[in-house]
CSV table of C-alpha atoms and ligand atoms in Angstrom, one decimal:
chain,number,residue,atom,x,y,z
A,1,UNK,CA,-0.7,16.4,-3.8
A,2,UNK,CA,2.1,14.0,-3.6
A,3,UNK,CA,2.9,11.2,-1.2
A,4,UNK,CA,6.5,10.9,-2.0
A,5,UNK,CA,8.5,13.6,-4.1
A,6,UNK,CA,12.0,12.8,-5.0
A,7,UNK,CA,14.5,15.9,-5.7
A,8,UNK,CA,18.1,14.7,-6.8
A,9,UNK,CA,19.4,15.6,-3.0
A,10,UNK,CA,16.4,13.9,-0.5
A,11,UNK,CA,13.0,12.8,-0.4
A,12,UNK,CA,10.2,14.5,0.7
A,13,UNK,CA,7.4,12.6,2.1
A,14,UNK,CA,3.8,14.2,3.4
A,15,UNK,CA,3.1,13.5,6.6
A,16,UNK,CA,0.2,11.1,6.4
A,17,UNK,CA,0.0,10.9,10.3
A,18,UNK,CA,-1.1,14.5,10.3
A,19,UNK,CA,-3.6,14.6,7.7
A,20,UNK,CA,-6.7,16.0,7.6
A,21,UNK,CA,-6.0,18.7,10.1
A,22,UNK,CA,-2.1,19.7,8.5
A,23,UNK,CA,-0.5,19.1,5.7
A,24,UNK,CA,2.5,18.9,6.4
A,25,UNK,CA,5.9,17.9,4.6
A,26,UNK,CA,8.8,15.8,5.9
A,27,UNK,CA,12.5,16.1,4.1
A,28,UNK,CA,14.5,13.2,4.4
A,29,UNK,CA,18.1,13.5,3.9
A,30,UNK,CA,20.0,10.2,5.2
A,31,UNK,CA,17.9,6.3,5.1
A,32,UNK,CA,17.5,6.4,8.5
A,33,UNK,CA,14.3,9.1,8.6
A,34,UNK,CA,13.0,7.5,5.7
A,35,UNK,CA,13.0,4.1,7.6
A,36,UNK,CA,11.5,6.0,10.6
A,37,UNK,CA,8.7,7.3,8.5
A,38,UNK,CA,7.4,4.1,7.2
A,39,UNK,CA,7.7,2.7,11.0
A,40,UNK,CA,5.4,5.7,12.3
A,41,UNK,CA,3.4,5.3,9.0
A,42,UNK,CA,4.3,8.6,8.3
A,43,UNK,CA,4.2,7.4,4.9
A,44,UNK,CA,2.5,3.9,4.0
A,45,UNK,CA,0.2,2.0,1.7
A,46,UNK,CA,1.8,-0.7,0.3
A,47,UNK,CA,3.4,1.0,-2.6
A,48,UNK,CA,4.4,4.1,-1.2
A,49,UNK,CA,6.2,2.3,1.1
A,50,UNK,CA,8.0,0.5,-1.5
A,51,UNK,CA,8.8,3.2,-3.3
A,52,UNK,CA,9.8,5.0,-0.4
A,53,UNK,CA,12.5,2.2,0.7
A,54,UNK,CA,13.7,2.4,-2.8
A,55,UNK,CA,14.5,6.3,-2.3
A,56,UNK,CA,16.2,5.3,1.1
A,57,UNK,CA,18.5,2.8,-0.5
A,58,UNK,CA,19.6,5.8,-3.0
A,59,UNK,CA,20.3,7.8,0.4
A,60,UNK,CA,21.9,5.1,2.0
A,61,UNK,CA,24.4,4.5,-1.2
A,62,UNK,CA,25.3,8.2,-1.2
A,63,UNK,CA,27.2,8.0,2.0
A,64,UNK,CA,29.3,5.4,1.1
A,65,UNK,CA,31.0,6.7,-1.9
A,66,UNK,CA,34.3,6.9,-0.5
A,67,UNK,CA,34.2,3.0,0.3
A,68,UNK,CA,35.8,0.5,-1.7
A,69,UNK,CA,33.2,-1.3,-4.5
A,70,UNK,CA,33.4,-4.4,-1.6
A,71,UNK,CA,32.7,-2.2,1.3
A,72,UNK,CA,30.0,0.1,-0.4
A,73,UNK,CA,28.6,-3.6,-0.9
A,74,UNK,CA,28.4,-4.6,2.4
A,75,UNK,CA,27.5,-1.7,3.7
A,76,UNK,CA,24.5,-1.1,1.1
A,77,UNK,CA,23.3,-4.7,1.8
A,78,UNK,CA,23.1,-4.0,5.5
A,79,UNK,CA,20.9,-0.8,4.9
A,80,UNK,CA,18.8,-3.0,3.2
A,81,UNK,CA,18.1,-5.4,6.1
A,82,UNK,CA,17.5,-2.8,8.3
A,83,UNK,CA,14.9,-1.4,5.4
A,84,UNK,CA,13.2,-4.7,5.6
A,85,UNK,CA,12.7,-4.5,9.2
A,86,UNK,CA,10.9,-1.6,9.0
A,87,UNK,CA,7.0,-3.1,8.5
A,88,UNK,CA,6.4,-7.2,7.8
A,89,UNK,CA,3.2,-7.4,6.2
A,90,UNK,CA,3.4,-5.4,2.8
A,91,UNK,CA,5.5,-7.2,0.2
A,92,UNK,CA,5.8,-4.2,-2.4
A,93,UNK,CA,8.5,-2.9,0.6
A,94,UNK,CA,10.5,-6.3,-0.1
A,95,UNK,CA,9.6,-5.9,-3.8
A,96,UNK,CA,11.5,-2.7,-4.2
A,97,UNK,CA,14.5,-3.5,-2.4
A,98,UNK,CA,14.7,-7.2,-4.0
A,99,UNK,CA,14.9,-5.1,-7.1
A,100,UNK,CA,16.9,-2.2,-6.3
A,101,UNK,CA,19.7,-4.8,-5.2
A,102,UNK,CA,19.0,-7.0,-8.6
A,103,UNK,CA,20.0,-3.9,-10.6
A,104,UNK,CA,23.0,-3.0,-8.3
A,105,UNK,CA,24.2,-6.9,-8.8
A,106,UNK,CA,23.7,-6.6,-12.2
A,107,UNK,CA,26.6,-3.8,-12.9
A,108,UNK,CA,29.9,-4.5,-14.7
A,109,UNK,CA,32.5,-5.4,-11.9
A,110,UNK,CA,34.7,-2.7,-12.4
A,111,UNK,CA,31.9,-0.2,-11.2
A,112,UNK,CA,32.8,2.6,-9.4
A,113,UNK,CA,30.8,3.7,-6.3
A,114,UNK,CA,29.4,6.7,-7.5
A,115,UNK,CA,28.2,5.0,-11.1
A,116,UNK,CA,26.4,2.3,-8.2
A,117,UNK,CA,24.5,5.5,-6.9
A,118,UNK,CA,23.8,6.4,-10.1
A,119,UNK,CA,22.6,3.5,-11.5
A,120,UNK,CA,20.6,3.0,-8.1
A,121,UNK,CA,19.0,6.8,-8.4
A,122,UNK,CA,17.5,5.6,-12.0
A,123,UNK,CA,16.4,2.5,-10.5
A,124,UNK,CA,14.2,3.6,-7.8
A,125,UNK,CA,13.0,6.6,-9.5
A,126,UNK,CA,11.8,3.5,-12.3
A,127,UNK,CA,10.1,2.1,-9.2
A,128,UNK,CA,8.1,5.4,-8.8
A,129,UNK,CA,7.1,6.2,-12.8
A,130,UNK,CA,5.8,2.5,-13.0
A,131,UNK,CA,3.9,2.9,-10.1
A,132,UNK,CA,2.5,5.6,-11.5
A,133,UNK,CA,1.7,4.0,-14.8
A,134,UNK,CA,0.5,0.9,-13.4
A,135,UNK,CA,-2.1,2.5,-11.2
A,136,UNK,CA,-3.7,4.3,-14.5
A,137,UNK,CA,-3.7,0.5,-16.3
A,138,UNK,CA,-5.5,-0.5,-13.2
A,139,UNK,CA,-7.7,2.3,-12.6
A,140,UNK,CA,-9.0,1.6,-17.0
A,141,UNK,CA,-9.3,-2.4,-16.3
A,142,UNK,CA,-11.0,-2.0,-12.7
A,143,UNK,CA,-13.6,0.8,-13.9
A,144,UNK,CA,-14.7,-1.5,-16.6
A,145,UNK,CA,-16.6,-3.5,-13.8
A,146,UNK,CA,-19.2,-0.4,-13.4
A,147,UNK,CA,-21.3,-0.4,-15.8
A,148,UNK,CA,-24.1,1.5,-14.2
A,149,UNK,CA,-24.2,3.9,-11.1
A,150,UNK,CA,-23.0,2.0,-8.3
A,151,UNK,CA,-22.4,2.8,-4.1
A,152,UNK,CA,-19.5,1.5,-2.9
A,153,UNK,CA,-17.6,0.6,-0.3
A,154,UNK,CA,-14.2,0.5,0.7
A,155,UNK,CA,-11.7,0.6,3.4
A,156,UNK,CA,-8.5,1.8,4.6
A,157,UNK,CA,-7.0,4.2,2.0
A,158,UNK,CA,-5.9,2.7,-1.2
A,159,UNK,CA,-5.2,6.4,-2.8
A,160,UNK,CA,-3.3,8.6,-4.0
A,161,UNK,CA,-1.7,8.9,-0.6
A,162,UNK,CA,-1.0,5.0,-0.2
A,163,UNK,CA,0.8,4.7,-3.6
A,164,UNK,CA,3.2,7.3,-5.4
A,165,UNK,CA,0.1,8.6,-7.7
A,166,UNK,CA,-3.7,7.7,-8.3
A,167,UNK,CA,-4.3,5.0,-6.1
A,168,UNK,CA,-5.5,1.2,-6.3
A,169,UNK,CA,-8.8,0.4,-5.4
A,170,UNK,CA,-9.5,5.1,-5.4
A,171,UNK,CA,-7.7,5.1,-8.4
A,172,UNK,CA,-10.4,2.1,-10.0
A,173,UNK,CA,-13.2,4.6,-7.9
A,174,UNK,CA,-12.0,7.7,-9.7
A,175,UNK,CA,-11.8,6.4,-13.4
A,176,UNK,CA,-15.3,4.8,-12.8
A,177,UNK,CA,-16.8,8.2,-11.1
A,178,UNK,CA,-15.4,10.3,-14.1
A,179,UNK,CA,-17.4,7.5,-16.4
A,180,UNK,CA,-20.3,8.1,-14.7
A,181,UNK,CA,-21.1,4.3,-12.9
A,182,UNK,CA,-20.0,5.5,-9.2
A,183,UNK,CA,-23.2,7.6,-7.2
A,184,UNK,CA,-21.2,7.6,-4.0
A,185,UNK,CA,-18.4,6.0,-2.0
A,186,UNK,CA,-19.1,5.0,1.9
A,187,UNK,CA,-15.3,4.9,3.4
A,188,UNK,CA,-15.2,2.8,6.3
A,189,UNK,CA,-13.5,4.9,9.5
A,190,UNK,CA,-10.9,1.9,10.0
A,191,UNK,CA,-10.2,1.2,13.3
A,192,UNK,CA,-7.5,2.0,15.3
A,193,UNK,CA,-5.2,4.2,13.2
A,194,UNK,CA,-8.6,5.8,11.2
A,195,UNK,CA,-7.0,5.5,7.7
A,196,UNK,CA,-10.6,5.5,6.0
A,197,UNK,CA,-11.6,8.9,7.9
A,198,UNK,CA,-8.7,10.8,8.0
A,199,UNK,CA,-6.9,10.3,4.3
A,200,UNK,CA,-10.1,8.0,1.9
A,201,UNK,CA,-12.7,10.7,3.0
A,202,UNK,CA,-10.5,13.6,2.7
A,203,UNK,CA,-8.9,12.4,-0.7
A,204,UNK,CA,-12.0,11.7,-2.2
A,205,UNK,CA,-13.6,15.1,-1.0
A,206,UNK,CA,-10.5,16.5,-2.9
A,207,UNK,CA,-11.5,14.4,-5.8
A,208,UNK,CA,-15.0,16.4,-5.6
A,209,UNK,CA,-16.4,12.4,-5.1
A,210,UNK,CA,-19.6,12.2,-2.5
A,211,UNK,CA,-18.3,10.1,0.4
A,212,UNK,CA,-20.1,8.9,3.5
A,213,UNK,CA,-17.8,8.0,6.3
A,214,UNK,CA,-19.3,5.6,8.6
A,215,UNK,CA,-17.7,3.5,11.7
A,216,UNK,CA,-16.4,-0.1,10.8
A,217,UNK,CA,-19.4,-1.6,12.7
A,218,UNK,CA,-21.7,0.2,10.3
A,219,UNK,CA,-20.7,-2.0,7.3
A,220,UNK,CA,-23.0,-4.8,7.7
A,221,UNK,CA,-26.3,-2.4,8.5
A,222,UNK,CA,-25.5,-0.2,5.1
A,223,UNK,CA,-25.3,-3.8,3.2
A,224,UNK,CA,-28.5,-4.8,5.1
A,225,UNK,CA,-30.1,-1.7,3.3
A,226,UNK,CA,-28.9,-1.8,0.2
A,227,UNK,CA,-27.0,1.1,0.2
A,228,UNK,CA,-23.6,-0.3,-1.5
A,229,UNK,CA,-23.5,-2.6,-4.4
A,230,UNK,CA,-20.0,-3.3,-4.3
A,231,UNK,CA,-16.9,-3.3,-2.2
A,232,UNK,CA,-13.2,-2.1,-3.5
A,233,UNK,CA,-10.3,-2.4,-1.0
A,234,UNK,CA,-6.8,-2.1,-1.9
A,235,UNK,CA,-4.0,-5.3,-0.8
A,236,UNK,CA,-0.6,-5.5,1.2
A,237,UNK,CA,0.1,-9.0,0.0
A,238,UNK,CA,-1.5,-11.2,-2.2
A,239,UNK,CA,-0.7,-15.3,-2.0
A,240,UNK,CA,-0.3,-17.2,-5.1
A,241,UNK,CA,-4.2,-19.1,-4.0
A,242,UNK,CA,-5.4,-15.6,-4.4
A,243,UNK,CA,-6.1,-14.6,-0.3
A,244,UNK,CA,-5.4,-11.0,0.4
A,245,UNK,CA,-3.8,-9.5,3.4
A,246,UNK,CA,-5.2,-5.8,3.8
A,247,UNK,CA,-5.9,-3.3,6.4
A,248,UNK,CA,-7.4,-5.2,9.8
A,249,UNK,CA,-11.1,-5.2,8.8
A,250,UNK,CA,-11.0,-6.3,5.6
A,251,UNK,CA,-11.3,-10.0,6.3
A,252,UNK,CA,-14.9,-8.8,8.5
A,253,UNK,CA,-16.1,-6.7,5.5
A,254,UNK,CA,-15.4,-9.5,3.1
A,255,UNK,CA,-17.3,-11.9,4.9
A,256,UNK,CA,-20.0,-9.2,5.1
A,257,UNK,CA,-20.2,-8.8,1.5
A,258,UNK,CA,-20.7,-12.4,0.8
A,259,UNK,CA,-23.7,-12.6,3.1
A,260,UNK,CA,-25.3,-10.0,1.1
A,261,UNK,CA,-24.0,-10.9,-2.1
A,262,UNK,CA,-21.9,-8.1,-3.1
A,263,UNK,CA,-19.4,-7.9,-5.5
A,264,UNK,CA,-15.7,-7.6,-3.2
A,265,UNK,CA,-13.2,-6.7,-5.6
A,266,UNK,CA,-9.2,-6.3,-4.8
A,267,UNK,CA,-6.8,-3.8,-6.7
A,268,UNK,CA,-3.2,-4.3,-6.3
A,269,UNK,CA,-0.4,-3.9,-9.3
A,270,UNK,CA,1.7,-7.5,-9.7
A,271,UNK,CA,4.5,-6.0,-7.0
A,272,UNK,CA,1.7,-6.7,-4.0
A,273,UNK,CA,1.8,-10.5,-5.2
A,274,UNK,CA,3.9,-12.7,-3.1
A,275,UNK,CA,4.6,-15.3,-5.9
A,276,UNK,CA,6.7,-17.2,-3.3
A,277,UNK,CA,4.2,-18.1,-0.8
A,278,UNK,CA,1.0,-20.5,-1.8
A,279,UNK,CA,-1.5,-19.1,1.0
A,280,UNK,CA,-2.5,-16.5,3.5
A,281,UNK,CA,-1.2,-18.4,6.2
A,282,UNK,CA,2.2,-17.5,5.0
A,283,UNK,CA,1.9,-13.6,5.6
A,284,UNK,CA,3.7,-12.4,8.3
A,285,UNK,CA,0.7,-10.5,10.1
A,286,UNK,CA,2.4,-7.0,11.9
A,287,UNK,CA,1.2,-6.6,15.4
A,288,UNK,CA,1.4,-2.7,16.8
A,289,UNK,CA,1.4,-1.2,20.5
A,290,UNK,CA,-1.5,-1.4,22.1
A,291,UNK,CA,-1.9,2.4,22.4
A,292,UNK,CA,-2.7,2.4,19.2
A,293,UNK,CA,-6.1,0.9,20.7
A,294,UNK,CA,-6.2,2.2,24.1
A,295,UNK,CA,-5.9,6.3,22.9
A,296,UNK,CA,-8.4,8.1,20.8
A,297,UNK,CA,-6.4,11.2,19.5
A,298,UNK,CA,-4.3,11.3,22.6
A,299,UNK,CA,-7.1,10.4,24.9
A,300,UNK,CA,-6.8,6.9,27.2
A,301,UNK,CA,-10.6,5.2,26.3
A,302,UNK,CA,-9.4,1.6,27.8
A,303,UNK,CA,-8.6,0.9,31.4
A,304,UNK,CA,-5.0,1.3,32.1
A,305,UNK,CA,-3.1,-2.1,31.6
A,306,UNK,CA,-5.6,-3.9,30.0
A,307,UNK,CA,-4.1,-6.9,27.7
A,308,UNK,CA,-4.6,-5.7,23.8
A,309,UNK,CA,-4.2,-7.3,20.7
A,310,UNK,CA,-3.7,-5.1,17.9
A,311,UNK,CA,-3.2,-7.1,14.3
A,312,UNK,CA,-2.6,-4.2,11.9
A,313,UNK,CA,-3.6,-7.0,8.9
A,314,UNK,CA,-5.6,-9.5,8.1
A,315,UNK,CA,-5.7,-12.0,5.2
A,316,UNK,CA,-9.2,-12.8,3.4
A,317,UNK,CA,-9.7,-15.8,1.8
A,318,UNK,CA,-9.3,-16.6,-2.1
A,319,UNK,CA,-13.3,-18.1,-1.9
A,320,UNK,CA,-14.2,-14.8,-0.7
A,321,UNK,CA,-13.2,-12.6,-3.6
A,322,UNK,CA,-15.2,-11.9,-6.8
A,323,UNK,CA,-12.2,-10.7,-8.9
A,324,UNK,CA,-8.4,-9.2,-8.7
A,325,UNK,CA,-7.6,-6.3,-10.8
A,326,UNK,CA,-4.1,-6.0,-11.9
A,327,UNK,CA,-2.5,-3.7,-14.8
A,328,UNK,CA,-2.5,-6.6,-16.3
A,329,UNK,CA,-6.3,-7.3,-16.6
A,330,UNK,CA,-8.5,-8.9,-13.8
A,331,UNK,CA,-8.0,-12.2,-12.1
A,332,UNK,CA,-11.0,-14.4,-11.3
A,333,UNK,CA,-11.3,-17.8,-9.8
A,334,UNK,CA,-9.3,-20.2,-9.6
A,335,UNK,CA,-6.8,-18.2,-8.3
A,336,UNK,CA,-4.1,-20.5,-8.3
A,337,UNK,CA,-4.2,-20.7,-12.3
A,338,UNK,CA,-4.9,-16.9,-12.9
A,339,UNK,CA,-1.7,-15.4,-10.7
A,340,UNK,CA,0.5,-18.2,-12.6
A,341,UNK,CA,-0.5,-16.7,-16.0
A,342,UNK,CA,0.3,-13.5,-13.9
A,343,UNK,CA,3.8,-14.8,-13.2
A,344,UNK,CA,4.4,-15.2,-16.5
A,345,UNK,CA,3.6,-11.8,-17.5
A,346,UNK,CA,6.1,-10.4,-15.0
A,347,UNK,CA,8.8,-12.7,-16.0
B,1,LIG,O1,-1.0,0.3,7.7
B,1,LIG,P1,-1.2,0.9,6.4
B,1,LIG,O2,-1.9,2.2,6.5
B,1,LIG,O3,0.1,1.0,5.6
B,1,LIG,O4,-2.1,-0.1,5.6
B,1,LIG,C1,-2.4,0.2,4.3
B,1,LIG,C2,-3.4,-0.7,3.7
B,1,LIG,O5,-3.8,-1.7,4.3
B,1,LIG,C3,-3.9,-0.4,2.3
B,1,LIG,O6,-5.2,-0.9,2.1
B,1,LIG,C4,-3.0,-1.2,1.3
B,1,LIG,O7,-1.7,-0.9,1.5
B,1,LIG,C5,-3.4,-0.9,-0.1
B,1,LIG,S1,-2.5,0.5,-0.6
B,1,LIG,C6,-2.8,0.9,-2.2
């Protein structure tokens, strides 16, 4: 099972919005469906969708080949800004296309068009491998933290599904379940768009990993118990002070965790850090339509016209956070001088 599949002529991209009930498969031929699938969140998690925008800048380029090098340019740079405004909060979407137009600025000036495509077509598929590798380095660093059996919890979907292979915060949950240090996983149902119920408890059920889905007001009662020992949640952007903007929720289950002093760990790869922004207040928070809250599966559950606010992020503060796992190792406190070294390392 693959999020995102490229194949030389288009991308194909499973239909996240479908899953569990079909599995379904959406070929993209031109940027424009691409940019309308990370819209309807037909594909998302932070790095699919930068992967994702990569593959639709390759799309985008190959119509223009009949342009002049100057025209091809113009015309490539405004596919781009309309790529950005696809979703605000996740920087890995910013990430891939800040890159994608380094490399393409980077060629000889006597380029022709179709070597730009070229050269654009190895770039993003890069973007994909190393996601793919980076995820593993994370998954070997962040399964080092269980050293017995442990219950988690996590929220949203940080798997497979969210990222071109393995996961962030599943892929840390799978390496530590095949060490033996993970008894089971509660997923959090998040509310509204139910990532947690319909893709973390279906890809862990996959994975053959016991998961017990519960309702995002469960959280605090199966802390109160002492039935998790530790909280895992993927990120969408992470601040150079260390707060984390993640699925709406995160911030409350954070804040939980503390309370009952619970380990709340973060796994994101260095292309979810925002090293130009010092705080949380800085992320752009992404508000959707409010049917997203007022229908259940096509049902209306809220009075008709009611006022709704529907943040599809929050951001949970550095002091709340027992450690970051990167591929490059795991950040603790203070942030601020961990992420620096981490700038470094990605120079
Ligand atoms: O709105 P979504 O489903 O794109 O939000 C996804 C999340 O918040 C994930 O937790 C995050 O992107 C981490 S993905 C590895």
């Amino acid at each position: 099972m693959r999020s995102i599949a490229w194949s030389n002529n288009y991308l194909t991209l499973l239909n996240q919005t479908l899953l569990p009930n079909r599995l379904e498969y959406i070929e993209c031929h031109d940027w424009q469906r691409v940019a309308e699938a990370i819209r309807r969140l037909e594909v998302r998690g932070a790095p699919a969708i930068g992967a994702a925008a990569a593959f639709a800048l390759v799309l985008g380029a190959r119509e223009l080949t009949a342009l002049t090098m100057p025209e091809f340019k113009e015309k490539l740079m405004q596919t781009a800004c309309a790529l950005r405004q696809t979703r605000p909060t996740a920087v890995n979407l910013f990430w891939a296309i800040d890159r994608m137009l380094a490399v393409f600025d980077q060629l000889p000036g006597n380029t022709d068009t179709i070597t730009a495509v070229t050269t654009l077509e190895q770039a993003a598929i890069a973007i994909a491998e190393q996601d793919e590798a980076v995820n593993g380095k994370m998954a070997v660093h962040g399964a080092s933290l269980f050293t017995k059996p442990t219950a988690v919890l996590t929220h949203c979907n940080a798997g497979a599904l969210a990222t071109v292979a393995i996961g962030t915060a599943l892929g840390v949950i799978c390496k530590a379940w095949e060490q033996g240090n993970i008894t089971k996983v509660f997923a959090d149902e998040t509310r509204p768009l139910l990532q947690g119920a319909r893709l973390t408890a279906w890809e862990l059920m996959q994975n053959g990993i016991p998961v017990t889905l519960i309702t995002d007001n469960m959280a605090g009662w199966v802390m109160k118990n002492n039935m998790v020992q530790a909280v895992i949640v993927g990120a969408d952007r992470i601040a150079l002070n260390g707060d984390v903007a993640n699925k709406i929720g995160t911030y409350s289950v954070a804040v939980l965790a503390k309370e009952h002093g619970i380990p709340f760990y973060v796994a994101a790869p260095s292309s979810t850090f925002d090293f130009t922004i010092h705080s949380g207040a800085d992320i752009p928070i992404e508000e959707r339509c409010a049917t997203e809250i007022t229908s259940l599966g096509g049902n209306c559950v809220a009075p008709q016209g009611v006022d709704v606010f529907n943040p599809a992020f929050d951001v949970t503060p550095n002091s709340l956070i027992t450690a970051i796992i990167t591929e490059y190792g795991i950040l603790r406190a203070p942030y601020n001088q961990a992420i620096s070294q981490l700038v470094q390392k990605c120079k």
